[in-house]
CSV table of C-alpha atoms in Angstrom, one decimal:
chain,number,residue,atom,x,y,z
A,11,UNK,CA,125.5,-28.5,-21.5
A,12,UNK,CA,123.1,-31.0,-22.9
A,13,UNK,CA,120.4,-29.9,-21.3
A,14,UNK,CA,120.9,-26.4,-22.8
A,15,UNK,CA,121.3,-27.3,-26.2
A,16,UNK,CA,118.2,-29.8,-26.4
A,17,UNK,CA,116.5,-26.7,-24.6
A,18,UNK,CA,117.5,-25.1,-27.3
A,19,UNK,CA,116.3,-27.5,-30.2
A,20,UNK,CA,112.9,-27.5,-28.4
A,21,UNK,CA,112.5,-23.3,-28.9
A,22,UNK,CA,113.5,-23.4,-32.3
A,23,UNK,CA,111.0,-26.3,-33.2
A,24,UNK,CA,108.3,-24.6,-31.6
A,25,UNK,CA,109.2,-21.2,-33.0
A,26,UNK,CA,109.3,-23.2,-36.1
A,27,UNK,CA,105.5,-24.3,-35.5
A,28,UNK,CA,104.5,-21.2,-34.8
A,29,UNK,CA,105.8,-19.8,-38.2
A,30,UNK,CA,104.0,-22.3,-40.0
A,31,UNK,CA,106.2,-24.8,-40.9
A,32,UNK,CA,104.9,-28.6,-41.3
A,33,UNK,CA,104.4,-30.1,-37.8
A,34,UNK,CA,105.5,-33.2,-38.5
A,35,UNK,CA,108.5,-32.6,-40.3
A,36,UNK,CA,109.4,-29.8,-37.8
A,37,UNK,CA,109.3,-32.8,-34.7
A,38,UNK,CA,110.7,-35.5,-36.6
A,39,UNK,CA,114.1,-33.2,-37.8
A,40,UNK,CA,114.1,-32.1,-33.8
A,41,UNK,CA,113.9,-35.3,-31.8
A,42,UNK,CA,116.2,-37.2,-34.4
A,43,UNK,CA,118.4,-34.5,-33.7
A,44,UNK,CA,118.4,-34.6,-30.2
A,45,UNK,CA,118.7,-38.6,-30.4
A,46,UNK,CA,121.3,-38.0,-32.7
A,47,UNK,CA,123.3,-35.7,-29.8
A,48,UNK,CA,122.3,-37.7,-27.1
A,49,UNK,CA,124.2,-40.7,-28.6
A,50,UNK,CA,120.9,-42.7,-29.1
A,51,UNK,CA,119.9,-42.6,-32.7
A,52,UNK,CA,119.2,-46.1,-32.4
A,53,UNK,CA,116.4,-45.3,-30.1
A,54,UNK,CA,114.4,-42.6,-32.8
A,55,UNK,CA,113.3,-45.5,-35.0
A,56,UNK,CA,112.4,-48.0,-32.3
A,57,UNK,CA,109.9,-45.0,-30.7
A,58,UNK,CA,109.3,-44.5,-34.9
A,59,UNK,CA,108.2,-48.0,-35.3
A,60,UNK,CA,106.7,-48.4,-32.0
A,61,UNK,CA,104.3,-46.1,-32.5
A,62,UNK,CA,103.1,-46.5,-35.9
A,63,UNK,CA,102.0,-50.2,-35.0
A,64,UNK,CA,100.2,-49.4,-31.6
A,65,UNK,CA,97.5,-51.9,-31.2
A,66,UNK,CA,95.3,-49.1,-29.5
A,67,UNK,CA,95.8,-45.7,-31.1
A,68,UNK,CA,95.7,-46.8,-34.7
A,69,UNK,CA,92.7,-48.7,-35.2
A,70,UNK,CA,90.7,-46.2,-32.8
A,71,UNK,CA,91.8,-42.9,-34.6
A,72,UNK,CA,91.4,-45.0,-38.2
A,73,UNK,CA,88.0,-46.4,-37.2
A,74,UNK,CA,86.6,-42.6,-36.2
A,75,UNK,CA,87.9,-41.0,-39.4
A,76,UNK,CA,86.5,-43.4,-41.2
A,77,UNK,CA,82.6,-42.9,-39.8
A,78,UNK,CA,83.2,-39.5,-40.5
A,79,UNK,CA,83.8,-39.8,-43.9
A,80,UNK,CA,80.7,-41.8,-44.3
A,81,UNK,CA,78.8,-39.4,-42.2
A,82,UNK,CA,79.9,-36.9,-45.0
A,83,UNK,CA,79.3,-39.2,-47.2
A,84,UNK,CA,75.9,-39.8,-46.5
A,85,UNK,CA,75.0,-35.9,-45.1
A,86,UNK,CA,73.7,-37.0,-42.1
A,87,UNK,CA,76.2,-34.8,-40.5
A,88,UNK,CA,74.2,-31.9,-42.1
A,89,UNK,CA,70.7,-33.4,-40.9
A,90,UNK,CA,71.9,-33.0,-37.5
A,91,UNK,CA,73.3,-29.2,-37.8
A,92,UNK,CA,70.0,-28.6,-39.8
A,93,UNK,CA,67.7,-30.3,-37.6
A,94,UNK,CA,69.2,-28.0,-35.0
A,95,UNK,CA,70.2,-25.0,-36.8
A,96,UNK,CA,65.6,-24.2,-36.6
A,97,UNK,CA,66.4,-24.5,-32.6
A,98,UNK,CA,69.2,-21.3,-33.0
A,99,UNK,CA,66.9,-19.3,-35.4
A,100,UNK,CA,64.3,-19.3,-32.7
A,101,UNK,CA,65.7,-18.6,-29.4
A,102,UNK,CA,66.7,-14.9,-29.8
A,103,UNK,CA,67.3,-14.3,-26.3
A,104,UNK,CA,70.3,-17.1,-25.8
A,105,UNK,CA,71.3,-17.7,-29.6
A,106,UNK,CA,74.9,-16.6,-28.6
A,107,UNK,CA,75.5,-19.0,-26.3
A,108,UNK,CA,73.0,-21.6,-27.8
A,109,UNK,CA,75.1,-21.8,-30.6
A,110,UNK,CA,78.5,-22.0,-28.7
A,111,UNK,CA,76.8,-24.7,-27.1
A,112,UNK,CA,75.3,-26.9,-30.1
A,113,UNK,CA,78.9,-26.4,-31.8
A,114,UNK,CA,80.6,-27.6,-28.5
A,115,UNK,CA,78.2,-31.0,-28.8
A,116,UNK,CA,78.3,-32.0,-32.0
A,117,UNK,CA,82.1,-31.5,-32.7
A,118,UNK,CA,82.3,-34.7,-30.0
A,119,UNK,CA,80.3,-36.7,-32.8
A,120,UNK,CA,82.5,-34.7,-35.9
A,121,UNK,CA,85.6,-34.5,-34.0
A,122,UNK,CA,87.9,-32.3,-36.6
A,123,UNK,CA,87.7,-28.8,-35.3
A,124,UNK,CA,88.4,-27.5,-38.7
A,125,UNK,CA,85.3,-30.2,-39.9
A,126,UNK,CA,83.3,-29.1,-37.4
A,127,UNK,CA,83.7,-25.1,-38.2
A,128,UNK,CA,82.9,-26.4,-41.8
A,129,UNK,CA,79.9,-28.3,-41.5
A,130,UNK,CA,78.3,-26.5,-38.3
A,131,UNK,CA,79.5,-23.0,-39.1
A,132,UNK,CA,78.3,-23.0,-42.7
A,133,UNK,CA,74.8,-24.1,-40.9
A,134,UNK,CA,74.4,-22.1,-38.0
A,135,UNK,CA,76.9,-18.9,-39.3
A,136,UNK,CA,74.3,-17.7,-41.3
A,137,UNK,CA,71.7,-18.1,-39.1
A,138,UNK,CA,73.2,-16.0,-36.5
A,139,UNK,CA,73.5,-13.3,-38.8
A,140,UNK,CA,70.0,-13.7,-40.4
A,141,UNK,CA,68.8,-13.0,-36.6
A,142,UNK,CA,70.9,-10.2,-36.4
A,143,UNK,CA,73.8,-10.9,-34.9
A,144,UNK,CA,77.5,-9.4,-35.3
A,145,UNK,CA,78.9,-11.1,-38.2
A,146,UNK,CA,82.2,-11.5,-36.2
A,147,UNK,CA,80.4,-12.6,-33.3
A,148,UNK,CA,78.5,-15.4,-35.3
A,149,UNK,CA,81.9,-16.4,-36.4
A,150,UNK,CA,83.3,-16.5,-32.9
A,151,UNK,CA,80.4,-18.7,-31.5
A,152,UNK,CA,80.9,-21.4,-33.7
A,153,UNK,CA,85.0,-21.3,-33.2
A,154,UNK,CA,84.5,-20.8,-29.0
A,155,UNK,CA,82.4,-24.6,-29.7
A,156,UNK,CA,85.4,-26.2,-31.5
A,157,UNK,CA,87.1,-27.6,-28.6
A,158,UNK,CA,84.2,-30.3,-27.9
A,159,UNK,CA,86.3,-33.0,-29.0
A,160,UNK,CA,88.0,-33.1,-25.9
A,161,UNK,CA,85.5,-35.4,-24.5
A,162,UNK,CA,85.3,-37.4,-27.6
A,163,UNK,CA,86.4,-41.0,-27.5
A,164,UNK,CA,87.6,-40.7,-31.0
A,165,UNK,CA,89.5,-38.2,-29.7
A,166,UNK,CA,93.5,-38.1,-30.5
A,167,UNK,CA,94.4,-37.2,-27.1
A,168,UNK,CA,92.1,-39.3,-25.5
A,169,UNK,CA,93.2,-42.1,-26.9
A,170,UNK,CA,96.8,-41.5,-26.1
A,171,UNK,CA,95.8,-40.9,-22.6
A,172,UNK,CA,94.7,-44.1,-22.0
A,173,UNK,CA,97.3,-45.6,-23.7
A,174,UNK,CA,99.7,-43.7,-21.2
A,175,UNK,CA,97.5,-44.8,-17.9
A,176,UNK,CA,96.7,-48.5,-19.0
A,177,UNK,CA,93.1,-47.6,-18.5
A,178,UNK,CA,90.0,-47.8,-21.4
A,179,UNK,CA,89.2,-44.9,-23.4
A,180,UNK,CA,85.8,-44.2,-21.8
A,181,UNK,CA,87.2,-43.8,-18.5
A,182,UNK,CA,89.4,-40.9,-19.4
A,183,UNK,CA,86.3,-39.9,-21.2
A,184,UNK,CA,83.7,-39.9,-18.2
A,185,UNK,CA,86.6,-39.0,-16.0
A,186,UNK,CA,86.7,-35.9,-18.2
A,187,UNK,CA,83.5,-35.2,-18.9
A,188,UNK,CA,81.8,-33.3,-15.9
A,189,UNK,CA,85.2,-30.6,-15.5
A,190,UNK,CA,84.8,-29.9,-19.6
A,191,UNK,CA,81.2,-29.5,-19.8
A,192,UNK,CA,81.4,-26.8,-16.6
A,193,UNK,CA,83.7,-25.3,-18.3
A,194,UNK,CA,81.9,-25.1,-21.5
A,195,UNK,CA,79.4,-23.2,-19.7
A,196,UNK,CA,81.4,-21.1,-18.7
A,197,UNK,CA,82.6,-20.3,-22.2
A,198,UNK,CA,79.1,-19.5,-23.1
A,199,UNK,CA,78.6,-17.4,-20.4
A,200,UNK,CA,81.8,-15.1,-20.9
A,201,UNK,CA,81.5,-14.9,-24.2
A,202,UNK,CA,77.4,-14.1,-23.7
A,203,UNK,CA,79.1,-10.7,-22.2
A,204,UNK,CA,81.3,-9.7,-24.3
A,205,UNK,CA,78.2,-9.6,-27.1
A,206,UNK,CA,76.4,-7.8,-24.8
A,207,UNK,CA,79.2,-5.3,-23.7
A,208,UNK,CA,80.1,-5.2,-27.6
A,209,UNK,CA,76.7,-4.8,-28.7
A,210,UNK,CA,76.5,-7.7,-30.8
A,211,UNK,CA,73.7,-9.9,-30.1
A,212,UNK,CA,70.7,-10.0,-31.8
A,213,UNK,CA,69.7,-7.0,-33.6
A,214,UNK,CA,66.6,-6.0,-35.5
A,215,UNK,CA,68.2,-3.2,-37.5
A,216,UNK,CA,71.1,-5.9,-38.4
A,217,UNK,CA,68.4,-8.0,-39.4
A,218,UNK,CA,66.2,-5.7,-41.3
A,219,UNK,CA,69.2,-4.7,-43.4
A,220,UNK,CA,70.2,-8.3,-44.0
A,221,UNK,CA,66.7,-8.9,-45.2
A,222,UNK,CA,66.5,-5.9,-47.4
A,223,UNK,CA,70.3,-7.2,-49.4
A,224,UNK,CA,68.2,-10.6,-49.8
A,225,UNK,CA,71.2,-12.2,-49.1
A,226,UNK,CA,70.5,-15.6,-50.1
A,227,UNK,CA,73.4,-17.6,-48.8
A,228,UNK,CA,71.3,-17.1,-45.4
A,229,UNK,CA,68.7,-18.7,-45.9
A,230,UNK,CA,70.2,-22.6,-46.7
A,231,UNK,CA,67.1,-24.8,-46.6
A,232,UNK,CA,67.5,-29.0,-46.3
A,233,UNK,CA,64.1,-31.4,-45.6
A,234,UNK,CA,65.6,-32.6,-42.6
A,235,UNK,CA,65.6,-36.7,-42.1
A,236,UNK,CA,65.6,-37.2,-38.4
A,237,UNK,CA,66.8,-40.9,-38.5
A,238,UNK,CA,69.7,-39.0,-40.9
A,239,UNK,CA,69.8,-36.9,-37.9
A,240,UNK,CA,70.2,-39.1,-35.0
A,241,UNK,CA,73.2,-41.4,-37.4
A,242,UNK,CA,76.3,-39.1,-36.1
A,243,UNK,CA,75.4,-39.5,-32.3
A,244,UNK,CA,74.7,-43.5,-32.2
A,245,UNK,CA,78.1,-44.3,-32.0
A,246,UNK,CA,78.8,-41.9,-28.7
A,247,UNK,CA,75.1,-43.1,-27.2
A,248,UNK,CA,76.3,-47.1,-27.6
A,249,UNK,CA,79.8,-46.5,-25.9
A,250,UNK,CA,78.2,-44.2,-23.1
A,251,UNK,CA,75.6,-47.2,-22.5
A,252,UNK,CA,77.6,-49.9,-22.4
A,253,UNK,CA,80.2,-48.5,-20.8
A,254,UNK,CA,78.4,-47.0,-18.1
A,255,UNK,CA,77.9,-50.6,-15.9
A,256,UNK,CA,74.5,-49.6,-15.8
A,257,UNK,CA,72.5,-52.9,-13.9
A,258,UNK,CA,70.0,-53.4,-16.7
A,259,UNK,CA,73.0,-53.7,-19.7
A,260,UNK,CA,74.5,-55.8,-17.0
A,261,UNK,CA,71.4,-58.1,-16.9
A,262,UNK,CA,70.8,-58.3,-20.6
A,263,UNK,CA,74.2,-59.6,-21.1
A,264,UNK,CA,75.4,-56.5,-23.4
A,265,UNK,CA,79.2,-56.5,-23.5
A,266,UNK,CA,81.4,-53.2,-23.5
A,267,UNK,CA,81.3,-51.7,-26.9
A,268,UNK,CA,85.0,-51.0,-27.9
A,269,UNK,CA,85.0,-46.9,-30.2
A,270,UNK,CA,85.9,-49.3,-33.9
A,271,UNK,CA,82.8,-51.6,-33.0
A,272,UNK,CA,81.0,-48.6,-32.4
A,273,UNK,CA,82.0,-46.6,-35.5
A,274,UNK,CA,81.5,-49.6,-37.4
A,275,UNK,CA,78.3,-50.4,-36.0
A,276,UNK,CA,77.2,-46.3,-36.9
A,277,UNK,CA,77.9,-46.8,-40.4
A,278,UNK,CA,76.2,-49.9,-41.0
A,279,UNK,CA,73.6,-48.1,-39.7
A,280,UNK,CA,73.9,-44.9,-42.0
A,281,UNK,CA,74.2,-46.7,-44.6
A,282,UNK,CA,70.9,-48.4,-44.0
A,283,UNK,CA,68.9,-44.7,-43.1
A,284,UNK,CA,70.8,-43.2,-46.4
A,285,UNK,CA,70.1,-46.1,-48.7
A,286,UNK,CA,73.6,-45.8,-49.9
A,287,UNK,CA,75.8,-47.2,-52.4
A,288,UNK,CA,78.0,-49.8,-50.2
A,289,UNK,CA,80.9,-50.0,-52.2
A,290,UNK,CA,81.1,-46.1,-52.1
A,291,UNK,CA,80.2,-46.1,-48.0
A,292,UNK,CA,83.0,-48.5,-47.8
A,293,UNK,CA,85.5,-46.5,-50.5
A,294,UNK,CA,85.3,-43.4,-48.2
A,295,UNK,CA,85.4,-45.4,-44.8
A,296,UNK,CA,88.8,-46.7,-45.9
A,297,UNK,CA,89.8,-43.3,-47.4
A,298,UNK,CA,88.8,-41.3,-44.0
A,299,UNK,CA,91.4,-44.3,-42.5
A,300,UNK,CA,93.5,-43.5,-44.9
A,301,UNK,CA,93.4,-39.7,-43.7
A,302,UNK,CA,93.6,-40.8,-40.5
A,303,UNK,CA,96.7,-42.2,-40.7
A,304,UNK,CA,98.3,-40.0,-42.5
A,305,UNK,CA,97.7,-37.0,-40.7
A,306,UNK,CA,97.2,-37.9,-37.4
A,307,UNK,CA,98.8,-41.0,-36.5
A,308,UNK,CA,101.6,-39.3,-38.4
A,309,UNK,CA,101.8,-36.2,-36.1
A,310,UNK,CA,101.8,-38.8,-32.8
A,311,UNK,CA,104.4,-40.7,-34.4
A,312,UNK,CA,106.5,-37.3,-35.1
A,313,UNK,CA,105.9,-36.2,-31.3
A,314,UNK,CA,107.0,-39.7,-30.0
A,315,UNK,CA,110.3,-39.3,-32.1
A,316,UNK,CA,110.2,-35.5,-30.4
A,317,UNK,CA,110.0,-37.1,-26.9
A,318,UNK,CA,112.2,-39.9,-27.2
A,319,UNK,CA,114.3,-36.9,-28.2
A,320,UNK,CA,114.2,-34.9,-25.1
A,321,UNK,CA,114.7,-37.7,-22.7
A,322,UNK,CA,117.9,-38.6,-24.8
A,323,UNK,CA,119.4,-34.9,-23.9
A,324,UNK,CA,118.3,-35.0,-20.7
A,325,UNK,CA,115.3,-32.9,-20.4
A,326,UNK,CA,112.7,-35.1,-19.3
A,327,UNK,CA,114.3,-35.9,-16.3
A,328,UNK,CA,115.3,-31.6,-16.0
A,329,UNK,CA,111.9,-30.9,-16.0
A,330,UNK,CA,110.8,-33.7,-13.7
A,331,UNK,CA,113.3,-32.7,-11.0
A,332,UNK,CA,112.2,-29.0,-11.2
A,333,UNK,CA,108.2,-30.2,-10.9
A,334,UNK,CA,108.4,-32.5,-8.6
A,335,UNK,CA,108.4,-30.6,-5.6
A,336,UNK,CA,105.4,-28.3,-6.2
A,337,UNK,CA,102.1,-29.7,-8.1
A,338,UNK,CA,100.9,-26.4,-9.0
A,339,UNK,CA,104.2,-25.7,-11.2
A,340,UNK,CA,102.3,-29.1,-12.7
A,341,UNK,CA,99.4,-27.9,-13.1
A,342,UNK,CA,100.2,-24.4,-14.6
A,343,UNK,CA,102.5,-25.9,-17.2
A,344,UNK,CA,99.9,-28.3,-18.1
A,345,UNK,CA,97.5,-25.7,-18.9
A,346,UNK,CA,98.8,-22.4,-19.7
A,347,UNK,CA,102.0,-24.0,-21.5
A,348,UNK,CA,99.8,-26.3,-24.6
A,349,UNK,CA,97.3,-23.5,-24.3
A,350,UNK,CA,99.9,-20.3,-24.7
A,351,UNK,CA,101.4,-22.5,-27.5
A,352,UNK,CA,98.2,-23.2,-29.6
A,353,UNK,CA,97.0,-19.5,-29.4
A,354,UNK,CA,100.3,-18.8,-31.0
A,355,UNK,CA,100.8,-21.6,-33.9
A,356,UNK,CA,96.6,-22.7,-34.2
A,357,UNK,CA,97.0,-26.0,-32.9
A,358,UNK,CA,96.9,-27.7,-29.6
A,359,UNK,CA,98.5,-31.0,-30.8
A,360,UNK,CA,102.1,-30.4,-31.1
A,361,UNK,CA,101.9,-29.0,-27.2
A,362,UNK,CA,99.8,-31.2,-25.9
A,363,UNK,CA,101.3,-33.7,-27.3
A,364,UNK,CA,105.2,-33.2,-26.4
A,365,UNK,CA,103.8,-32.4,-22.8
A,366,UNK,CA,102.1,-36.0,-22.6
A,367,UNK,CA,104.6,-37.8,-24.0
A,368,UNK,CA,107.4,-36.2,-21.7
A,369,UNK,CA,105.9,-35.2,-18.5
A,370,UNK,CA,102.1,-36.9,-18.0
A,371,UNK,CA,104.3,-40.7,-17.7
A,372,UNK,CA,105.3,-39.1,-14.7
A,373,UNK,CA,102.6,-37.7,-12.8
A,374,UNK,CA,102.8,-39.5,-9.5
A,375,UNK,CA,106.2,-38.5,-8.8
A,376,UNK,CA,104.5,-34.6,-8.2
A,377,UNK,CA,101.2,-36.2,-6.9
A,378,UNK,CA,98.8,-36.1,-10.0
A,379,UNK,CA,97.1,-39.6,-12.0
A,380,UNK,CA,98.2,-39.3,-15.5
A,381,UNK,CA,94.6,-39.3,-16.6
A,382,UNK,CA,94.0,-36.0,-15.0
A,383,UNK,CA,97.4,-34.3,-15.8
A,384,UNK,CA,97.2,-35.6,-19.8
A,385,UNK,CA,93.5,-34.7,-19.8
A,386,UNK,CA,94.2,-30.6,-18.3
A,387,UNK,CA,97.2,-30.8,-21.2
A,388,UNK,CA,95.1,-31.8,-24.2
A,389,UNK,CA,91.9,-30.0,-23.4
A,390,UNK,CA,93.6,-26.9,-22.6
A,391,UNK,CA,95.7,-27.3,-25.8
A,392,UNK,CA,92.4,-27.2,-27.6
A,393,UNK,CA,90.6,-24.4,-25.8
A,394,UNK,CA,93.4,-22.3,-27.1
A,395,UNK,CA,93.3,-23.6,-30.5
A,396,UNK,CA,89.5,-22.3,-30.6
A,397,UNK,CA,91.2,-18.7,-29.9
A,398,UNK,CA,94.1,-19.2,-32.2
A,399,UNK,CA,93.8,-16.7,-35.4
A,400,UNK,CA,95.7,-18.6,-37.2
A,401,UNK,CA,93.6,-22.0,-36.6
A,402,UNK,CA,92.1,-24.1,-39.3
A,403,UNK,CA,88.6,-23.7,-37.4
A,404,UNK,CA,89.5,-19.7,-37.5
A,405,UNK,CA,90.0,-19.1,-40.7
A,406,UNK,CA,87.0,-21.3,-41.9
A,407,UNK,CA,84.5,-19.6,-39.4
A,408,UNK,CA,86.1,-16.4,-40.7
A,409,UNK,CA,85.7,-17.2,-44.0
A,410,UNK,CA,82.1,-17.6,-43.5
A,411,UNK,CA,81.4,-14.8,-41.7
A,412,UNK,CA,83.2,-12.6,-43.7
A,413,UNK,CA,85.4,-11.2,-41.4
A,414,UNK,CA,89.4,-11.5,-40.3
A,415,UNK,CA,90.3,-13.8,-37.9
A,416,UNK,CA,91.5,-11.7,-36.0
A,417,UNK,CA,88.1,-10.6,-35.1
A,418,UNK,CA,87.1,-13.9,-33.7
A,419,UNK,CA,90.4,-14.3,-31.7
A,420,UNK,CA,89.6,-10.8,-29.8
A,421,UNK,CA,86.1,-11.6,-29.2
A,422,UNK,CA,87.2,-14.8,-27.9
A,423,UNK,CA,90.3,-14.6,-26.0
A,424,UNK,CA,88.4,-13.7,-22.1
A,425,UNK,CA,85.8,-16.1,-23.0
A,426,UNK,CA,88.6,-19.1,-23.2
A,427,UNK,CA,90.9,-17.7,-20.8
A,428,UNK,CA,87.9,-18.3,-18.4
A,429,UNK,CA,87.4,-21.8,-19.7
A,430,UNK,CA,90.8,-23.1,-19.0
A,431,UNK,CA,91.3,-21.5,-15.6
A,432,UNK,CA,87.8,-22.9,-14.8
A,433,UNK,CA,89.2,-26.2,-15.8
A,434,UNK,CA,92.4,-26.1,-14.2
A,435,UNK,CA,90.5,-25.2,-10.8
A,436,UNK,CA,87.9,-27.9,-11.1
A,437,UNK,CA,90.9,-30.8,-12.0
């Protein structure tokens, strides 16, 4: 009977999601609920407080919001989707999946999906459409890029993983790495098709009409500074060196860079190739924390309370028994389950989330590593987030294209469906 009414609790809260309602509040009303029930409330501020001081996930998350308020801060975000923005306007023949591509990289240096479709797409939008392509499918390249994050060791998820697995954050990263960027490809291939079968690809009658209106949002013009350029990607390049155990590194003594040295370390830097004010750098460094916290450390701490929730009613331990005897049951509902649910409610967080916390602890008993069953949970949360209508990223890159959503979702739906079964077969 428990189990039935916390199954229940965790329909409604979803369905809740789905509609809209705040994430947060929607998690934190269910679990206390279901600690409440389960005779444990005791238990929903211990997991509360718990969380909100972990020594790991806090000043990692923090530390990467904050660089990327000072990237912002500084526009050296924009350099970078300038400097290759000229890269898009001149490869006709592969500026569909070009620009999936380019999103797909740089949102693992600007690591919000909905920043990402802001600061790429209003870049590289128009300049699909200035060469002639579909407006809708210039929308839907940039979103089918917005799940790059995944590899990110700024990311969220990432950093919960490791948490989880008592392992560093750039192992789940390089553990990671090889499956997401095949499965990128594959995204760019897909969704190369469906332009073509659409008809949507570069187009010079598109074009000459576009040049005819004059339109002169499409023709954005920045003197690119390549050391402004190269600011957003120093961070990722000092973890991947000296995390690597690459002989050399070894020999010069160089210590493993921990992601807030490195984002600290990036700004200083920024700061230095902008010439910036440093009280301002370091006003919008704390402020980006600040956003951090409040936002995202909030929503882990909410789906913590949410977890602590369903093991109080029993349905941890439900859901254990009925995976444990069959890996692929694991594997399906580790994909298609966070990435079913973020199509539906435009984010992959709440999913991926619950899933980790409740199921990825227990991995071994159904044969997995927790790094690989949290990583196929979170990334192919994401991937459906980037087909998600109703997605921040969606409705930006919509926005900007001048188009519904709607659009993008249908363009993209085969593309990601492809990306997370190629994921799901390569982990």
């Amino acid at each position: 009977m428990m189990q039935l009414l916390g199954g229940i609790i965790v329909i409604v809260a979803f369905a809740a999601i789905i509609r809209k309602y705040e994430t947060r509040t929607v998690l934190l009303i269910a679990g206390a609920l279901m600690c409440l029930i389960g005779g444990v409330m005791g238990q929903f501020m211990d997991a509360f407080v718990k969380t909100m001081v972990h020594g790991t996930l806090v000043p990692t998350i923090c530390a990467v919001m904050g660089f990327a308020f000072v990237m912002k801060h500084t526009e050296c975000d924009q350099h970078l989707v300038h400097a290759l923005s000229g890269l898009i306007s001149k490869s006709h023949a592969v500026i569909i999946p070009l620009a999936m591509l380019i999103t797909w990289w740089l949102n693992i240096a600007v690591t919000s999906a909905a920043g990402a479709a802001a600061a790429i797409g209003s870049i590289l939008i128009p300049a699909l459409i200035a060469a002639g392509v579909h407006p809708a499918m210039a929308g839907a390249a940039v979103l089918a890029g917005t799940w790059g994050s995944t590899i990110s060791p700024g990311n969220t998820h990432v950093a919960f993983i490791s948490k989880m697995a008592s392992v560093d954050v750039m192992y789940v990263v390089l553990e990671t790495a090889v499956p997401a960027i095949i499965a990128s490809f594959v995204v760019a291939i897909a969704l190369t098709l469906v332009a073509t079968v659409k008809k949507e690809g570069p187009n010079k009658a598109r074009q000459q009409a576009l040049a005819e209106q004059g339109d002169a949002s499409l023709t954005t013009k920045l003197k690119i500074n390549p050391l402004k350029a190269l600011a957003p990607i120093i961070p990722l390049i000092i973890l991947v060196i000296t995390n690597l155990n690459l002989p050399m590194i070894k020999a010069l003594g160089i210590p493993k860079v921990s992601v807030p040295a490195a984002m600290i370390i990036g700004c200083v830097l920024a700061l230095l190739i902008a010439r910036a004010n440093p009280q301002e750098v370091t006003k919008d460094f704390f402020k980006g924390m600040g956003e951090a916290y409040g936002s995202i450390i909030g929503l882990i701490i909410a789906a913590a309370v949410f977890t602590q929730g369903m093991q109080a009613m029993g349905l941890t331990d439900a859901l254990l028994t009925y995976m444990k005897d069959s890996e692929s049951i694991a594997k399906i509902a580790g994909s298609f389950g966070p990435f079913i649910i973020a199509i539906l409610c435009g984010s992959g967080d709440a999913a991926a989330l619950a899933f980790n916390g409740a199921i990825t602890p227990h991995a071994a008993s159904f044969g997995m590593n927790m790094v690989d069953l949290g990583s196929l949970a979170q990334i192919s949360g994401a991937i459906g987030r980037s087909t998600s209508p109703v997605a921040g990223a969606a409705i930006i890159c919509a926005t900007l294209a001048k188009v519904s959503p709607m659009e993008l979702a249908k363009r993209n739906i085969i593309p990601m469906l492809a990306g997370v079964i190629t994921f799901l077969i390569l982990f």
